[in-house]
mmCIF file of C-alpha atoms and ligand atoms in Angstrom:
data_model
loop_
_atom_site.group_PDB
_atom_site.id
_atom_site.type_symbol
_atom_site.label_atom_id
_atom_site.label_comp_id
_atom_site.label_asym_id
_atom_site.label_seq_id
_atom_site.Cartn_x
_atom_site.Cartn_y
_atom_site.Cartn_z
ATOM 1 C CA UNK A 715 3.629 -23.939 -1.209
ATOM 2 C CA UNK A 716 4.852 -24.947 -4.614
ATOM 3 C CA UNK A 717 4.521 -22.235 -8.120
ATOM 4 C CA UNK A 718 2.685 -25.334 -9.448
ATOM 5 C CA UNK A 719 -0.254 -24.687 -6.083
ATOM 6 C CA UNK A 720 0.162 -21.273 -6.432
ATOM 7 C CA UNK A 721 -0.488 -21.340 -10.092
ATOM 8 C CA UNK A 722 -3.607 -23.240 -8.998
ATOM 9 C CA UNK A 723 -5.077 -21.008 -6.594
ATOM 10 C CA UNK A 724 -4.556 -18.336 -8.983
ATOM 11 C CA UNK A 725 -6.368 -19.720 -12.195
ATOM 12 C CA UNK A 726 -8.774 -23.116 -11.615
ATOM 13 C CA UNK A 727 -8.933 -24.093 -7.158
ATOM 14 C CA UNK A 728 -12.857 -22.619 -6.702
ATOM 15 C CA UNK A 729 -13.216 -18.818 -5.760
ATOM 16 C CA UNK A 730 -14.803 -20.186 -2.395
ATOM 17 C CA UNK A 731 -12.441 -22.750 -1.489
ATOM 18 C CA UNK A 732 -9.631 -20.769 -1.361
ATOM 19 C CA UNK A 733 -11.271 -17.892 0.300
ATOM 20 C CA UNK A 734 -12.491 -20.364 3.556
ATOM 21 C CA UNK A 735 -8.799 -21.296 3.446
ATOM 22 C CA UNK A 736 -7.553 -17.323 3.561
ATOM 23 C CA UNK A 737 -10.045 -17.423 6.379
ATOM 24 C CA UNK A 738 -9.421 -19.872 8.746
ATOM 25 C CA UNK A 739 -5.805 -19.360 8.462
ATOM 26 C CA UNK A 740 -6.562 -15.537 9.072
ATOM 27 C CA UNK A 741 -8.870 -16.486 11.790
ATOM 28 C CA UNK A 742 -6.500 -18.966 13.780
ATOM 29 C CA UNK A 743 -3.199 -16.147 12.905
ATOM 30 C CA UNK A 744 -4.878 -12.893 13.434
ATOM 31 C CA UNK A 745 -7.873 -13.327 15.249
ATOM 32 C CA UNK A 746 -11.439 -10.904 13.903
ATOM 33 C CA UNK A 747 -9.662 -7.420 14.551
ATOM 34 C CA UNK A 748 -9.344 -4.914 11.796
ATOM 35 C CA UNK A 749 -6.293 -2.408 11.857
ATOM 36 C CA UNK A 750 -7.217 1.211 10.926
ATOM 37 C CA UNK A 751 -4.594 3.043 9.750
ATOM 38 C CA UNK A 752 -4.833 6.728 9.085
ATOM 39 C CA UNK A 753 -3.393 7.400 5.347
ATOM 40 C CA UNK A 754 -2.178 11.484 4.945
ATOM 41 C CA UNK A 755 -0.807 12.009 1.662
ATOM 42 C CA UNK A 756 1.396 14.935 2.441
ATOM 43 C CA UNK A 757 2.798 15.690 -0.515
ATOM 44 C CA UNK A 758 2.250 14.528 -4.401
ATOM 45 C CA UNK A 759 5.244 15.784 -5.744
ATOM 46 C CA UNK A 760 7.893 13.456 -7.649
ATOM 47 C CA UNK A 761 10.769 12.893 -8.959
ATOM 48 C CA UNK A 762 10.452 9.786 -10.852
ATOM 49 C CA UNK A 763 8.308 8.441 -13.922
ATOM 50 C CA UNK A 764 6.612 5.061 -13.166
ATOM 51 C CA UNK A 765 4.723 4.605 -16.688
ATOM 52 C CA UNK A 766 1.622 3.774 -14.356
ATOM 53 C CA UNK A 767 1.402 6.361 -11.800
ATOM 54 C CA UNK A 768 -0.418 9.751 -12.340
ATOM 55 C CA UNK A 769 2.155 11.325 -10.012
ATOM 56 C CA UNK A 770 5.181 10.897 -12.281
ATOM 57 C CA UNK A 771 7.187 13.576 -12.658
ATOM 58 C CA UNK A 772 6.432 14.262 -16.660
ATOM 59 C CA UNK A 773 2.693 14.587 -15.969
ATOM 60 C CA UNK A 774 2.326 18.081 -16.900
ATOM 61 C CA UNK A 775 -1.578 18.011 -15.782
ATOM 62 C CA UNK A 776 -0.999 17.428 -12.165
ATOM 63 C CA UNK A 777 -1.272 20.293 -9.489
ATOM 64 C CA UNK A 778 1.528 19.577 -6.972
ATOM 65 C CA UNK A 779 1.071 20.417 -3.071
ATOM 66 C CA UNK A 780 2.903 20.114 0.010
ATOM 67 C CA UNK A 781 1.217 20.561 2.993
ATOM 68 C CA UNK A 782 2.637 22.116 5.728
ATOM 69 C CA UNK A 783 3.533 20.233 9.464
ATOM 70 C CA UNK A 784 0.278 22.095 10.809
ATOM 71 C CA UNK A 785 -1.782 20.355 8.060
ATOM 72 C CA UNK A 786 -0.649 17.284 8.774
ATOM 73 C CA UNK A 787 -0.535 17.544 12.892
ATOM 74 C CA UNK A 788 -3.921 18.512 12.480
ATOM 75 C CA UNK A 789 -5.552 15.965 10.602
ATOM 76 C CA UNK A 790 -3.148 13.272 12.462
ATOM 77 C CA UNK A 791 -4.835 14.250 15.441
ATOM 78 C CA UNK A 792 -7.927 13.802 14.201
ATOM 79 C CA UNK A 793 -7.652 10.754 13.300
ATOM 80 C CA UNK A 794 -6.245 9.279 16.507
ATOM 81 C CA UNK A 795 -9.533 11.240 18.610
ATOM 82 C CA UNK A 796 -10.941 8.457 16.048
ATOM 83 C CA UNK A 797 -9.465 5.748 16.916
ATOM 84 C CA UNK A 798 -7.224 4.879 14.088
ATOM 85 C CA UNK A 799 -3.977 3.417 15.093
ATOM 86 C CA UNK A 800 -1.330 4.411 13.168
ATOM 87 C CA UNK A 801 -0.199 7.507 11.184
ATOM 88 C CA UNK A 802 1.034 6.598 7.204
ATOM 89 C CA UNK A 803 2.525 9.485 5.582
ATOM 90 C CA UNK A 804 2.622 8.969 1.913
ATOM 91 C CA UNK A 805 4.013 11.080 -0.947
ATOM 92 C CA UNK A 806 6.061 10.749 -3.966
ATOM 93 C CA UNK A 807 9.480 10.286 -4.097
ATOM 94 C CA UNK A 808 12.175 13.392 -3.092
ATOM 95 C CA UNK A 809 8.762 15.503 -2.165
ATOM 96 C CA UNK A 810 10.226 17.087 0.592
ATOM 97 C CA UNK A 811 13.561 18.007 2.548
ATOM 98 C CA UNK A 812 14.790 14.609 4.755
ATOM 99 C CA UNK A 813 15.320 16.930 7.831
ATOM 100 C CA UNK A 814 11.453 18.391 7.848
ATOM 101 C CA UNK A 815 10.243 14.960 7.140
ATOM 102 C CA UNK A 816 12.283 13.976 10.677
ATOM 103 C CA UNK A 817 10.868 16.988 12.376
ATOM 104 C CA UNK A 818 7.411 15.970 11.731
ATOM 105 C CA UNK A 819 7.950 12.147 12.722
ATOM 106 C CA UNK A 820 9.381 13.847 16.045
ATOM 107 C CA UNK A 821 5.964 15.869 16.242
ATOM 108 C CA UNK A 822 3.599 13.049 15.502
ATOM 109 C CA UNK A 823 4.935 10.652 17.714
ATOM 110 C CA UNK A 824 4.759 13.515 20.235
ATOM 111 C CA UNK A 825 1.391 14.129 19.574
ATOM 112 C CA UNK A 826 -0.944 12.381 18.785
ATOM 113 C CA UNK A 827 1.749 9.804 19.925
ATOM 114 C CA UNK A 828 0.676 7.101 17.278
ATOM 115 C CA UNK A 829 2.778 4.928 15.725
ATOM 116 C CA UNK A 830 4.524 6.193 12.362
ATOM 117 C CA UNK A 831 4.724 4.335 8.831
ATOM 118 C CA UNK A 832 6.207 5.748 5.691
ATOM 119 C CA UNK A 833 5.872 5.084 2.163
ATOM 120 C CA UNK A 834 8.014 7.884 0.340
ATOM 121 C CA UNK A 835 10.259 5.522 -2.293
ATOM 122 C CA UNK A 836 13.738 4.849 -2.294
ATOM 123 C CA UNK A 837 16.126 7.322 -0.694
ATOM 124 C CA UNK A 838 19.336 7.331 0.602
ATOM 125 C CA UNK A 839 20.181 5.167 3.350
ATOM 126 C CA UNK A 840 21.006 8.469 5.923
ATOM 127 C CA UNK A 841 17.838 9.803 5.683
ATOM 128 C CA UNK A 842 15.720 5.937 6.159
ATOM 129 C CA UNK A 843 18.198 6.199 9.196
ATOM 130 C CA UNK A 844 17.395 9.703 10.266
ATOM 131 C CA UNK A 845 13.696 8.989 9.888
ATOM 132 C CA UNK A 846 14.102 5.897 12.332
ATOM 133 C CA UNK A 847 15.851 8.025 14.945
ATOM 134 C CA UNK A 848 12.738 10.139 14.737
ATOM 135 C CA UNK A 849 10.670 7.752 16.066
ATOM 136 C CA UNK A 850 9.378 6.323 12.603
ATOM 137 C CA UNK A 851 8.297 2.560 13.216
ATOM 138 C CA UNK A 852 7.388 1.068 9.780
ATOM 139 C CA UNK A 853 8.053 1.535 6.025
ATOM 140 C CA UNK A 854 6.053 0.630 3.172
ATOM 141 C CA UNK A 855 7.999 -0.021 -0.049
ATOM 142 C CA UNK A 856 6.135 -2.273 -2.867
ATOM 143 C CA UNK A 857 8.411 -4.324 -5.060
ATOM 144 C CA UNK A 858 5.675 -3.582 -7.952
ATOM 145 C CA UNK A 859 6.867 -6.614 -10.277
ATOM 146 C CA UNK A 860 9.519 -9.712 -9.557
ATOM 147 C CA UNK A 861 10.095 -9.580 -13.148
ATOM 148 C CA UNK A 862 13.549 -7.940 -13.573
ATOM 149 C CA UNK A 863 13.298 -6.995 -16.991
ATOM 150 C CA UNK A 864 9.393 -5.654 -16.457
ATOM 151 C CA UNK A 865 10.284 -3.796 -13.979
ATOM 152 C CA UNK A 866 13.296 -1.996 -15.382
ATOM 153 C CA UNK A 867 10.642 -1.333 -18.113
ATOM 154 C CA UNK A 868 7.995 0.539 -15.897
ATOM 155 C CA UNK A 869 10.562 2.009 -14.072
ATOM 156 C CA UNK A 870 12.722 4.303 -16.652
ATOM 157 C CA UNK A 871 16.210 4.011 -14.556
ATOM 158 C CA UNK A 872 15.903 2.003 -12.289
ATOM 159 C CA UNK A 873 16.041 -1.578 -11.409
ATOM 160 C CA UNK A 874 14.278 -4.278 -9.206
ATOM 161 C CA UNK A 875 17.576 -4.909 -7.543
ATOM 162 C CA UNK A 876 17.978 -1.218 -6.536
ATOM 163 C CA UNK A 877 14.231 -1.566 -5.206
ATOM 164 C CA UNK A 878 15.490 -5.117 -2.985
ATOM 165 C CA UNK A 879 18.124 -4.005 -1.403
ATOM 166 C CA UNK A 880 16.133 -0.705 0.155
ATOM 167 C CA UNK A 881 13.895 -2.990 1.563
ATOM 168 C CA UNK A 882 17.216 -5.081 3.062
ATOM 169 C CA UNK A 883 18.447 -1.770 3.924
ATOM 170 C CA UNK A 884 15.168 -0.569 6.036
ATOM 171 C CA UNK A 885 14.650 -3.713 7.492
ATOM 172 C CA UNK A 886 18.826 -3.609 8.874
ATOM 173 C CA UNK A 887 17.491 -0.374 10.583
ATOM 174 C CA UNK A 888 14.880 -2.291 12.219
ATOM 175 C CA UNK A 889 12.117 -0.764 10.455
ATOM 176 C CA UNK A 890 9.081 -3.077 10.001
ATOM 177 C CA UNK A 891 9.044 -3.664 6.434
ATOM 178 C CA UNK A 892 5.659 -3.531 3.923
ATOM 179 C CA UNK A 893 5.733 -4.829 0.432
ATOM 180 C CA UNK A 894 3.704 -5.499 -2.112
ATOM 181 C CA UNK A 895 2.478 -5.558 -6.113
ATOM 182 C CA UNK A 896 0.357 -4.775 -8.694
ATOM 183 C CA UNK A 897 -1.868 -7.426 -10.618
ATOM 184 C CA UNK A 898 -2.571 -6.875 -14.080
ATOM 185 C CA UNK A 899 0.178 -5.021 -15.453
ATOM 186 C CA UNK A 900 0.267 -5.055 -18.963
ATOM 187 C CA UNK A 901 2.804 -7.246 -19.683
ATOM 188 C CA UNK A 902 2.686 -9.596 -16.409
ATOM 189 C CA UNK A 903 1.506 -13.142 -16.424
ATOM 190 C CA UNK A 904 -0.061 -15.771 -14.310
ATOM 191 C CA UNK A 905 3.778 -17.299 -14.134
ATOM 192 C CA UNK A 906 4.969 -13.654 -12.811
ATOM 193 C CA UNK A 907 2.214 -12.956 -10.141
ATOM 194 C CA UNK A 908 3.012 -16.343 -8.822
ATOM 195 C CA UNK A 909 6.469 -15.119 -8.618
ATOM 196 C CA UNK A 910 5.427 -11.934 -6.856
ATOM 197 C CA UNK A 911 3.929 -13.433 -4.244
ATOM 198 C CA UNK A 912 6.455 -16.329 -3.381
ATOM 199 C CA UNK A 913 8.922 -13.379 -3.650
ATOM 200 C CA UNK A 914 6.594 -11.941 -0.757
ATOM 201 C CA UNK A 915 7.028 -15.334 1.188
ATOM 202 C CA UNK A 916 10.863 -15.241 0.459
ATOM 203 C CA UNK A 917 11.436 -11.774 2.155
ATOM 204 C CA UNK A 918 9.319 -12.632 4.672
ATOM 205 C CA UNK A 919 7.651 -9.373 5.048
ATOM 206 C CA UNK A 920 5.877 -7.981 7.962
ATOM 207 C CA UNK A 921 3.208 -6.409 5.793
ATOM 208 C CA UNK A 922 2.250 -6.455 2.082
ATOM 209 C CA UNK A 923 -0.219 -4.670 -0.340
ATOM 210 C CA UNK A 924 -1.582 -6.126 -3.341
ATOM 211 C CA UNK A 925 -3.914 -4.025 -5.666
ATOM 212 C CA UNK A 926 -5.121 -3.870 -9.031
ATOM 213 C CA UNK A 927 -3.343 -1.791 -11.391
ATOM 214 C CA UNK A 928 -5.909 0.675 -12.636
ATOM 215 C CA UNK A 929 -4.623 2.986 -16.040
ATOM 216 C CA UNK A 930 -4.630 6.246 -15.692
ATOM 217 C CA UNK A 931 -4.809 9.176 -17.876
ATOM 218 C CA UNK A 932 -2.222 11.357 -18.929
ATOM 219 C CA UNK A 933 0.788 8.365 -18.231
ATOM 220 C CA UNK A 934 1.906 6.203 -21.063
ATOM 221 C CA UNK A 935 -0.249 3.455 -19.928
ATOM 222 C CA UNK A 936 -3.468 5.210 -20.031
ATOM 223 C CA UNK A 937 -4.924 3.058 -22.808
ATOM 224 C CA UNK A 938 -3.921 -0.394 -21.387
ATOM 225 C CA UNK A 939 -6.843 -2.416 -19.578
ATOM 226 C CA UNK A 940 -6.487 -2.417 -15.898
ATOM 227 C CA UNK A 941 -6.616 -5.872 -13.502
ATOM 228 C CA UNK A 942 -9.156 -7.834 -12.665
ATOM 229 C CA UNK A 943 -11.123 -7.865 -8.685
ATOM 230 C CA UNK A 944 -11.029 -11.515 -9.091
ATOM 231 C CA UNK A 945 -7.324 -12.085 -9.811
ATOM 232 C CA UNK A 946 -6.113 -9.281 -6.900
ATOM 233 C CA UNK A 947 -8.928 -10.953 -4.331
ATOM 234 C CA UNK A 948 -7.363 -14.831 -5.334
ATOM 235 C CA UNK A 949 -3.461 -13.577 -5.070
ATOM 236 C CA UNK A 950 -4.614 -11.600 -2.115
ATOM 237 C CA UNK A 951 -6.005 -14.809 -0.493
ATOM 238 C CA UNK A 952 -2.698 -16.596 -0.956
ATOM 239 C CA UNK A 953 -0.526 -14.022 0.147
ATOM 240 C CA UNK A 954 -2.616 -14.715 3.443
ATOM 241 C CA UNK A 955 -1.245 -18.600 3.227
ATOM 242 C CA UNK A 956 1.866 -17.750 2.231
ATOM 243 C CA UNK A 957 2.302 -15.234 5.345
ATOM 244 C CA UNK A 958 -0.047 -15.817 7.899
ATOM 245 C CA UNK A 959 0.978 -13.646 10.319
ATOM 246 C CA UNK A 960 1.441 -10.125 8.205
ATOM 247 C CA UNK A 961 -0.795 -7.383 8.374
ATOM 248 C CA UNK A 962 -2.332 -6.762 4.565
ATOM 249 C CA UNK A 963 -4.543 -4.214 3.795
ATOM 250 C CA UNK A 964 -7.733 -4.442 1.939
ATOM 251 C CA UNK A 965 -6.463 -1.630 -0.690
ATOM 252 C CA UNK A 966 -7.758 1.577 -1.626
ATOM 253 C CA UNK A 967 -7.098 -0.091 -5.384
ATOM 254 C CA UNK A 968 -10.088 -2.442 -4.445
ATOM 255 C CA UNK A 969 -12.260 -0.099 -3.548
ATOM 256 C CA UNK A 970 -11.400 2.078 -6.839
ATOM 257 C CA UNK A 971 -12.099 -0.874 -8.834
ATOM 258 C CA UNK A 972 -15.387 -2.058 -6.848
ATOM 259 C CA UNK A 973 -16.436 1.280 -4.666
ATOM 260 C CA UNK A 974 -19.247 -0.952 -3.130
ATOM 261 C CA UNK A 975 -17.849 -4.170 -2.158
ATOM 262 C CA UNK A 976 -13.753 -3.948 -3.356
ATOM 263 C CA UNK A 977 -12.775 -3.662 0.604
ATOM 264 C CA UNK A 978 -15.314 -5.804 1.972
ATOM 265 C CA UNK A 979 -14.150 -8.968 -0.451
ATOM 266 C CA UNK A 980 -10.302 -7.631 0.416
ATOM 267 C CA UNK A 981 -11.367 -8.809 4.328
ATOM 268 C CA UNK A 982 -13.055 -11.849 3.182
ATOM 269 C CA UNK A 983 -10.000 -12.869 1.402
ATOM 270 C CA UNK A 984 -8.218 -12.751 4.518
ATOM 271 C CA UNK A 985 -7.042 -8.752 4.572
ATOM 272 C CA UNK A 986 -6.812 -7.903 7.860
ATOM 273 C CA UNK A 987 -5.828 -3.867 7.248
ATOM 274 C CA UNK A 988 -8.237 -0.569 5.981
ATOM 275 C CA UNK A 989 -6.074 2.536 5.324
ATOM 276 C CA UNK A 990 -8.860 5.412 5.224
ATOM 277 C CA UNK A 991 -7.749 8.541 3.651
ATOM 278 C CA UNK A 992 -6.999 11.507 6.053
ATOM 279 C CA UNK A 993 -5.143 14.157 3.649
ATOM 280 C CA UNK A 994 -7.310 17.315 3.461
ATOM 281 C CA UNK A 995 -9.773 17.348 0.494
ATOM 282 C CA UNK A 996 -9.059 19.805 -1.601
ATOM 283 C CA UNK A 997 -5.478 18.196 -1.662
ATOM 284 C CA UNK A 998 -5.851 14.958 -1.853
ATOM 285 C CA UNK A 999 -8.307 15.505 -5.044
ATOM 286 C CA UNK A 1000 -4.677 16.284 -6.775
ATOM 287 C CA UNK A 1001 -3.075 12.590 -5.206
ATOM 288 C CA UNK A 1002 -4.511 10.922 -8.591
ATOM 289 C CA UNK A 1003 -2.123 7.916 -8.952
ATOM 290 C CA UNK A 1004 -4.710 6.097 -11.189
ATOM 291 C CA UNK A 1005 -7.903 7.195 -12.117
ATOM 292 C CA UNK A 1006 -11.348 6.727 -10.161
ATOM 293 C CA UNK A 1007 -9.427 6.695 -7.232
ATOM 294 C CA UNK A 1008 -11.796 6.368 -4.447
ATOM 295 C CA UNK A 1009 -11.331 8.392 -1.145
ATOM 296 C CA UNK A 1010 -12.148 6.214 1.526
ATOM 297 C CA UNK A 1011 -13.021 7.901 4.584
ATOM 298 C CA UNK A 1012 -13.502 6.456 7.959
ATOM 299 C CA UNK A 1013 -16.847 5.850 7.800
ATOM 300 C CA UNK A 1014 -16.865 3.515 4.843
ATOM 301 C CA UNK A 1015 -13.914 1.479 6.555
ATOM 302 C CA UNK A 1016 -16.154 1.635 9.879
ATOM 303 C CA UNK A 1017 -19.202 -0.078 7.412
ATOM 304 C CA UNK A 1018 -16.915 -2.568 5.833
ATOM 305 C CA UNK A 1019 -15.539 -3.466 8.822
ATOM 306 C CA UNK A 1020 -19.083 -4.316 10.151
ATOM 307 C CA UNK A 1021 -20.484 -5.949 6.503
ATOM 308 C CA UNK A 1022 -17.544 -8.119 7.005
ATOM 309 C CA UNK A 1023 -18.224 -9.135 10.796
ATOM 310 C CA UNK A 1024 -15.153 -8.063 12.122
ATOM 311 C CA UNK A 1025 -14.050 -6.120 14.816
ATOM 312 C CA UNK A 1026 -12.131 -2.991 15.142
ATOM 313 C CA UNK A 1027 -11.219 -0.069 17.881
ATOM 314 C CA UNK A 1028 -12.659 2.766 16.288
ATOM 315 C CA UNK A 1029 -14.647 5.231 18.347
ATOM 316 C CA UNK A 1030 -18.633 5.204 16.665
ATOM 317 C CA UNK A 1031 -20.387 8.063 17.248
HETATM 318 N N1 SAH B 690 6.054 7.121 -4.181
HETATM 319 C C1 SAH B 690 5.993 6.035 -3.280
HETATM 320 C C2 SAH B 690 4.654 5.901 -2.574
HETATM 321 C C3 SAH B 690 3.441 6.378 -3.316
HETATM 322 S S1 SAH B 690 2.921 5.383 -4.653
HETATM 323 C C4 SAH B 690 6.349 4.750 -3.980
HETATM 324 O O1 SAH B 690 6.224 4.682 -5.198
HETATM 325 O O2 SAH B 690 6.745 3.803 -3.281
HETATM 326 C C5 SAH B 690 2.135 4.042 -3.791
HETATM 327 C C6 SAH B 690 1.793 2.841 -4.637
HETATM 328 O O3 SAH B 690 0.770 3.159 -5.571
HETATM 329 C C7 SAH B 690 2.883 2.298 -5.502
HETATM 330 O O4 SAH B 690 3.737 1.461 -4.762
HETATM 331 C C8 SAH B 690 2.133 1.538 -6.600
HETATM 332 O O5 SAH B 690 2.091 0.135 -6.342
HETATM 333 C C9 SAH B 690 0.708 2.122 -6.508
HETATM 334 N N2 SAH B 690 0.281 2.642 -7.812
HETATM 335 C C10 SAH B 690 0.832 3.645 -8.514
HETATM 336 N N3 SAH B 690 0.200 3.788 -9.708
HETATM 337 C C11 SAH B 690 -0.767 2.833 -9.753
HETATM 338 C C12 SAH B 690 -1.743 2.459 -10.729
HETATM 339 N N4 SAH B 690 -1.852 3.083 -11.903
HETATM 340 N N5 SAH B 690 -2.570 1.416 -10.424
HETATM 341 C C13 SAH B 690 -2.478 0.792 -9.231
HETATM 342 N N6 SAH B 690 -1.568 1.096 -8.285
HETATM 343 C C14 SAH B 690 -0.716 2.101 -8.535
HETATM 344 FE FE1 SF4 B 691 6.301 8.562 -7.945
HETATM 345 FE FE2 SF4 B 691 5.507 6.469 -6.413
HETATM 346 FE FE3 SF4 B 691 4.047 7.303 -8.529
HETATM 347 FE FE4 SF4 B 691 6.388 6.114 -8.959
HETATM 348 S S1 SF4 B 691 4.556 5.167 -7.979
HETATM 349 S S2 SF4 B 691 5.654 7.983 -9.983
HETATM 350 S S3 SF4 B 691 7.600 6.860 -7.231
HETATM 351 S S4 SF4 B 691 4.445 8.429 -6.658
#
C-alpha cells in the first residue's frame, strides 16, 4: 500500500468498507481466536518525562509502588488457572534492579510456566540480553511518533533513533518484537499517522499497539484534546492490511476512551489481542498514565470477546 491509500483509508474510504477489509484479511490470517494476555503492572516508577504520560518522573502527585516477586507470582498464577496465555510485565522505565527483574522471569516461566513479554522502555543492551536468558519471549516497545522532530519534542532527551535501534537491538536477541503509536497527539497529522503505520509495515513487527492518546492531568499536556475512537479504529484497521499476520491488541486506550464498546470495535477492526489488567487493585489505581484509565478485568475481555463472536481459551465459570 501506497501513503496516497493509506491517506485514504484514514480520512474519506467508508468506516464499513474498510472494516470488512480488516476483517476478512484478519479472518483468512488469524482465524476467530482471541489472545488473552495477562497485563501486571509491577512497578510505576520512572525515570523519564514523556510530556503525555502520568508516570513521568516530574509528576509530583503520583504514589510510586513496586510490588514484590510474591505479588506478582501470585497474581501471575492466577491468571494462568484462568486461562490467559501470556504474562506482560509492565512498568516505567529503570523501576527496578535488571538482576530481580531476571529472577522473576526465571520464576514465572517456572511457574505458572507462561510465556513472558516485557514492556519496561529502553535499557541497556546487557540487561534486554539478561532478560532473554531468563526465559523472557517477547518485548513490547512503541515507537510513539515517526516524526523525528515530534518525537524528540515529547520525549525531553531523547530521540526516535535511540528508540529504533532498541527495537533492532531486541529483535538481534531474538526477542519477538511489539510496536506501536499514539493517534492524536497534539501536533501529529493525517501525513504523520500514515507514516506511523507504514513505519509499522517497514519493521515488520510481530506485534503492534495503536491507542488514542488521552491527556492527562498533572503532565504538560493536560489541557490538549485527546484522539479520536474513529481515527485509532481506521489506522487500527490498516495496520491489520499492512501486517496481516501480527498479533494487535484491542487497547486498554479504547476502552478508556469508549468503556462500553472501545474493545469490542478494536476486534471488529481486525484486533486480534485483549490485555486484561492483573496488577493488584489498590496498586494499579496509582498506574495512571492518562486519565479515565479503565481497568479491564477478565470478565469484560471474556464479554467482548463474545459481543464480538470470537473465540478464545479462557476458562468460564
Ligand atoms: N515505560 C514503558 C512502558 C509503559 S508506558 C514505555 O514507555 O515503553 C506504555 C505505553 O503507554 C507507552 O508506550 C505509550 O504509548 C502509552 N501512553 C503513555 N501515556 C499515554 C497517554 N497520555 N495517552 C495514551 N497512551 C499513553
Ligand atoms: Fe515513563 Fe513509559 Fe510513561 Fe514515558 S510512557 S513517562 S517511559 S512510563
Amino acid at each position: 500500500m501506497e501513503k496516497r491509500d493509506i491517506l485514504h483509508y484514514l480520512e474519506n474510504a467508508p468506516y464499513a468498507l474498510l472494516m470488512r477489509e480488516a476483517m476478512q484479511t484478519l479472518h483468512q490470517h488469524k482465524g476467530k481466536h482471541v489472545n488473552v494476555r495477562a497485563l501486571i503492572e509491577f512497578s510505576n516508577i520512572c525515570r523519564r518525562n514523556c510530556l503525555y504520560c502520568g508516570l513521568r518522573q516530574a509528576n509530583r502527585a503520583v504514589r510510586r509502588y513496586r510490588l514484590g516477586m510474591d505479588d506478582v507470582l501470585a497474581n501471575a498464577r492466577d491468571a494462568a488457572r484462568q486461562g490467559a496465555d501470556t504474562i506482560v510485565l509492565q512498568s516505567g522505565e529503570g523501576a527496578v534492579d535488571a538482576g530481580w527483574l531476571a529472577e522473576l522471569i526465571g520464576e514465572l516461566c517456572w511457574d505458572p510456566g507462561l510465556p513472558v513479554t516485557l514492556s519496561v522502555g529502553e535499557c541497556a543492551e546487557r540487561d534486554y540480553a539478561l532478560w532473554k536468558k531468563a526465559g523472557a519471549k517477547r518485548f513490547l516497545i512503541r515507537h510513539e511518533t515517526s516524526n523525528p522532530a515530534l518525537y524528540a519534542k515529547l520525549h525531553p532527551g531523547y530521540t526516535l533513533e535511540d528508540r529504533l535501534s532498541c527495537l533492532r537491538v531486541l529483535k538481534d536477541l531474538g526477542y519477538e518484537c511489539g510496536g506501536g503509536f499514539m493517534v492524536g497527539l497534539p501536533g501529529q497529522t493525517m501525513e504523520t499517522i500514515a507514516d506511523d503505520l507504514l513505519l509499522c509495515e517497514s519493521l515488520k513487527l510481530d506485534m503492534a499497539g495503536i491507542g488514542p492518546f488521552l491527556a492527562q492531568g498533572g503532565t504538560p499536556l493536560s489541557s490538549e484534546k485527546s484522539g479520536g475512537l474513529e481515527i485509532a479504529l481506521r489506522a487500527l484497521a490498516i495496520l491489520r492490511l499492512l501486517l496481516p499476520d501480527a498479533n494487535l491488541p484491542a487497547t486498554t486506550a479504547l476502552a478508556s476512551l469508549d468503556p462500553e464498546r472501545g474493545q469490542i470495535l478494536g476486534l471488529n477492526a481486525g484486533a486480534n489481542v485483549l490485555m486484561p489488567n492483573f496488577t493488584p487493585d489498590q496498586y494499579g489505581k496509582h498506574y495512571k498514565i492518562y486519565d479515565g484509565k479503565k481497568r479491564v478485568c477478565l470478565n469484560d475481555a471474556l464479554h467482548d470477546i463474545e459481543v464480538a463472536g470470537r473465540c478464545h481459551a479462557l476458562a468460564v465459570s
